[in-house]
mmCIF file of C-alpha atoms in Angstrom:
data_model
loop_
_atom_site.group_PDB
_atom_site.id
_atom_site.type_symbol
_atom_site.label_atom_id
_atom_site.label_comp_id
_atom_site.label_asym_id
_atom_site.label_seq_id
_atom_site.Cartn_x
_atom_site.Cartn_y
_atom_site.Cartn_z
ATOM 1 C CA UNK A 1 71.070 87.526 83.903
ATOM 2 C CA UNK A 2 74.664 87.689 85.154
ATOM 3 C CA UNK A 3 76.491 84.505 86.003
ATOM 4 C CA UNK A 4 77.695 84.102 89.559
ATOM 5 C CA UNK A 5 80.616 81.909 88.475
ATOM 6 C CA UNK A 6 83.987 82.869 89.896
ATOM 7 C CA UNK A 7 86.758 83.662 87.430
ATOM 8 C CA UNK A 8 90.164 85.258 87.774
ATOM 9 C CA UNK A 9 91.128 88.496 86.072
ATOM 10 C CA UNK A 10 93.940 91.008 85.969
ATOM 11 C CA UNK A 11 93.072 94.664 85.429
ATOM 12 C CA UNK A 12 95.880 96.838 84.084
ATOM 13 C CA UNK A 13 96.290 100.274 85.677
ATOM 14 C CA UNK A 14 98.581 102.821 84.026
ATOM 15 C CA UNK A 15 100.402 102.855 80.712
ATOM 16 C CA UNK A 16 98.936 102.508 77.237
ATOM 17 C CA UNK A 17 96.789 99.497 78.231
ATOM 18 C CA UNK A 18 95.161 101.190 81.251
ATOM 19 C CA UNK A 19 91.759 99.690 82.002
ATOM 20 C CA UNK A 20 92.286 96.483 80.022
ATOM 21 C CA UNK A 21 90.884 93.427 81.805
ATOM 22 C CA UNK A 22 92.741 90.162 81.129
ATOM 23 C CA UNK A 23 90.962 86.885 81.891
ATOM 24 C CA UNK A 24 93.395 84.336 83.347
ATOM 25 C CA UNK A 25 92.778 81.223 81.260
ATOM 26 C CA UNK A 26 96.009 79.248 81.674
ATOM 27 C CA UNK A 27 97.720 77.452 84.535
ATOM 28 C CA UNK A 28 100.738 79.737 84.042
ATOM 29 C CA UNK A 29 100.308 83.331 82.851
ATOM 30 C CA UNK A 30 103.492 85.236 82.006
ATOM 31 C CA UNK A 31 103.947 88.989 82.474
ATOM 32 C CA UNK A 32 106.694 90.944 80.763
ATOM 33 C CA UNK A 33 107.864 93.313 78.063
ATOM 34 C CA UNK A 34 108.476 90.550 75.476
ATOM 35 C CA UNK A 35 105.757 90.122 72.847
ATOM 36 C CA UNK A 36 105.411 86.427 73.688
ATOM 37 C CA UNK A 37 104.227 87.206 77.245
ATOM 38 C CA UNK A 38 100.576 86.569 78.032
ATOM 39 C CA UNK A 39 100.322 90.055 79.560
ATOM 40 C CA UNK A 40 102.597 92.433 77.640
ATOM 41 C CA UNK A 41 103.597 95.602 79.472
ATOM 42 C CA UNK A 42 105.690 97.895 77.310
ATOM 43 C CA UNK A 43 107.675 99.848 79.873
ATOM 44 C CA UNK A 44 111.456 100.124 80.318
ATOM 45 C CA UNK A 45 111.126 99.190 84.015
ATOM 46 C CA UNK A 46 109.584 95.822 83.109
ATOM 47 C CA UNK A 47 111.882 92.905 82.262
ATOM 48 C CA UNK A 48 111.249 90.841 79.141
ATOM 49 C CA UNK A 49 110.176 87.925 81.374
ATOM 50 C CA UNK A 50 109.278 89.705 84.582
ATOM 51 C CA UNK A 51 106.810 87.527 86.508
ATOM 52 C CA UNK A 52 104.507 84.510 86.340
ATOM 53 C CA UNK A 53 101.087 83.975 87.822
ATOM 54 C CA UNK A 54 100.381 80.298 88.374
ATOM 55 C CA UNK A 55 97.349 78.356 89.501
ATOM 56 C CA UNK A 56 97.394 75.204 91.592
ATOM 57 C CA UNK A 57 94.674 73.517 93.629
ATOM 58 C CA UNK A 58 95.682 75.848 96.474
ATOM 59 C CA UNK A 59 94.944 79.031 94.503
ATOM 60 C CA UNK A 60 96.881 81.627 92.525
ATOM 61 C CA UNK A 61 100.489 82.616 93.122
ATOM 62 C CA UNK A 62 102.830 85.231 91.642
ATOM 63 C CA UNK A 63 106.583 84.708 91.259
ATOM 64 C CA UNK A 64 109.310 87.050 90.087
ATOM 65 C CA UNK A 65 111.309 85.550 87.209
ATOM 66 C CA UNK A 66 114.639 87.138 88.172
ATOM 67 C CA UNK A 67 113.673 90.620 87.022
ATOM 68 C CA UNK A 68 116.000 93.579 87.477
ATOM 69 C CA UNK A 69 113.470 95.787 89.320
ATOM 70 C CA UNK A 70 111.504 93.261 91.369
ATOM 71 C CA UNK A 71 107.847 92.305 91.765
ATOM 72 C CA UNK A 72 105.674 93.716 94.554
ATOM 73 C CA UNK A 73 102.306 92.673 95.982
ATOM 74 C CA UNK A 74 100.525 95.442 97.882
ATOM 75 C CA UNK A 75 103.860 97.341 97.942
ATOM 76 C CA UNK A 76 105.791 94.434 99.522
ATOM 77 C CA UNK A 77 108.719 93.061 97.505
ATOM 78 C CA UNK A 78 108.122 89.326 97.068
ATOM 79 C CA UNK A 79 111.809 88.646 96.351
ATOM 80 C CA UNK A 80 112.434 85.158 95.021
ATOM 81 C CA UNK A 81 109.494 83.606 96.850
ATOM 82 C CA UNK A 82 106.154 82.576 95.442
ATOM 83 C CA UNK A 83 103.443 84.843 96.858
ATOM 84 C CA UNK A 84 99.812 83.752 97.282
ATOM 85 C CA UNK A 85 97.264 86.081 95.670
ATOM 86 C CA UNK A 86 93.890 87.029 97.093
ATOM 87 C CA UNK A 87 91.067 89.051 95.555
ATOM 88 C CA UNK A 88 92.032 92.717 95.248
ATOM 89 C CA UNK A 89 95.822 92.302 95.492
ATOM 90 C CA UNK A 90 97.790 94.920 93.577
ATOM 91 C CA UNK A 91 100.846 93.631 91.720
ATOM 92 C CA UNK A 92 103.462 96.198 90.686
ATOM 93 C CA UNK A 93 106.766 95.893 88.866
ATOM 94 C CA UNK A 94 109.842 97.940 89.673
ATOM 95 C CA UNK A 95 109.065 101.587 90.401
ATOM 96 C CA UNK A 96 105.322 100.875 90.169
ATOM 97 C CA UNK A 97 104.324 102.906 87.114
ATOM 98 C CA UNK A 98 102.017 100.083 86.062
ATOM 99 C CA UNK A 99 99.921 97.876 88.313
ATOM 100 C CA UNK A 100 97.833 94.766 87.856
ATOM 101 C CA UNK A 101 94.895 94.181 90.173
ATOM 102 C CA UNK A 102 94.198 90.489 90.736
ATOM 103 C CA UNK A 103 90.517 89.706 91.008
ATOM 104 C CA UNK A 104 88.920 86.351 91.611
ATOM 105 C CA UNK A 105 85.279 87.284 91.161
ATOM 106 C CA UNK A 106 82.362 87.769 88.819
ATOM 107 C CA UNK A 107 83.328 89.854 85.735
ATOM 108 C CA UNK A 108 80.511 92.352 86.437
ATOM 109 C CA UNK A 109 82.102 93.034 89.848
ATOM 110 C CA UNK A 110 85.499 93.510 88.164
ATOM 111 C CA UNK A 111 84.060 96.052 85.706
ATOM 112 C CA UNK A 112 82.305 97.988 88.503
ATOM 113 C CA UNK A 113 85.464 98.061 90.629
ATOM 114 C CA UNK A 114 87.607 99.105 87.650
ATOM 115 C CA UNK A 115 85.249 102.027 86.989
ATOM 116 C CA UNK A 116 85.758 103.192 90.593
ATOM 117 C CA UNK A 117 89.560 102.898 90.290
ATOM 118 C CA UNK A 118 89.550 104.773 86.975
ATOM 119 C CA UNK A 119 87.418 107.565 88.480
ATOM 120 C CA UNK A 120 89.743 107.802 91.505
ATOM 121 C CA UNK A 121 92.793 108.001 89.217
ATOM 122 C CA UNK A 122 91.134 110.703 87.112
ATOM 123 C CA UNK A 123 90.376 112.803 90.205
ATOM 124 C CA UNK A 124 93.868 112.310 91.682
ATOM 125 C CA UNK A 125 95.438 113.423 88.376
ATOM 126 C CA UNK A 126 93.123 116.445 88.257
ATOM 127 C CA UNK A 127 94.235 117.453 91.749
ATOM 128 C CA UNK A 128 97.919 117.018 90.794
ATOM 129 C CA UNK A 129 97.467 119.104 87.637
ATOM 130 C CA UNK A 130 95.700 121.865 89.578
ATOM 131 C CA UNK A 131 98.451 121.921 92.196
ATOM 132 C CA UNK A 132 100.992 122.522 89.423
ATOM 133 C CA UNK A 133 99.217 125.744 88.305
#
């Protein structure tokens, strides 16, 4: 029987870690290219210390850590401000080659939603490849 407990997750879309689901377990979760980051994204557009996701009693927030290419939530540049996250928000870095989807829900729901996103990406790539022929 699945638990109905709410937990927070990040699902990675794109890059070598596509489809990986990361459970947010700490008050501050770091995202960057450096190996000491909690979520390592190995891409030249990602700064070594790119962003932080923090939890307070008011919820989850993402902040850019002075990156070169910026941090975006749902395609809006958050600048130097701290941006509140809600279930389903897409966080991108720089030109947006790699995205993290923030989810504050049951893990079974996260896995089902990730399967839909993966299928949509597969079909969109198939269409792009066919257009190139």
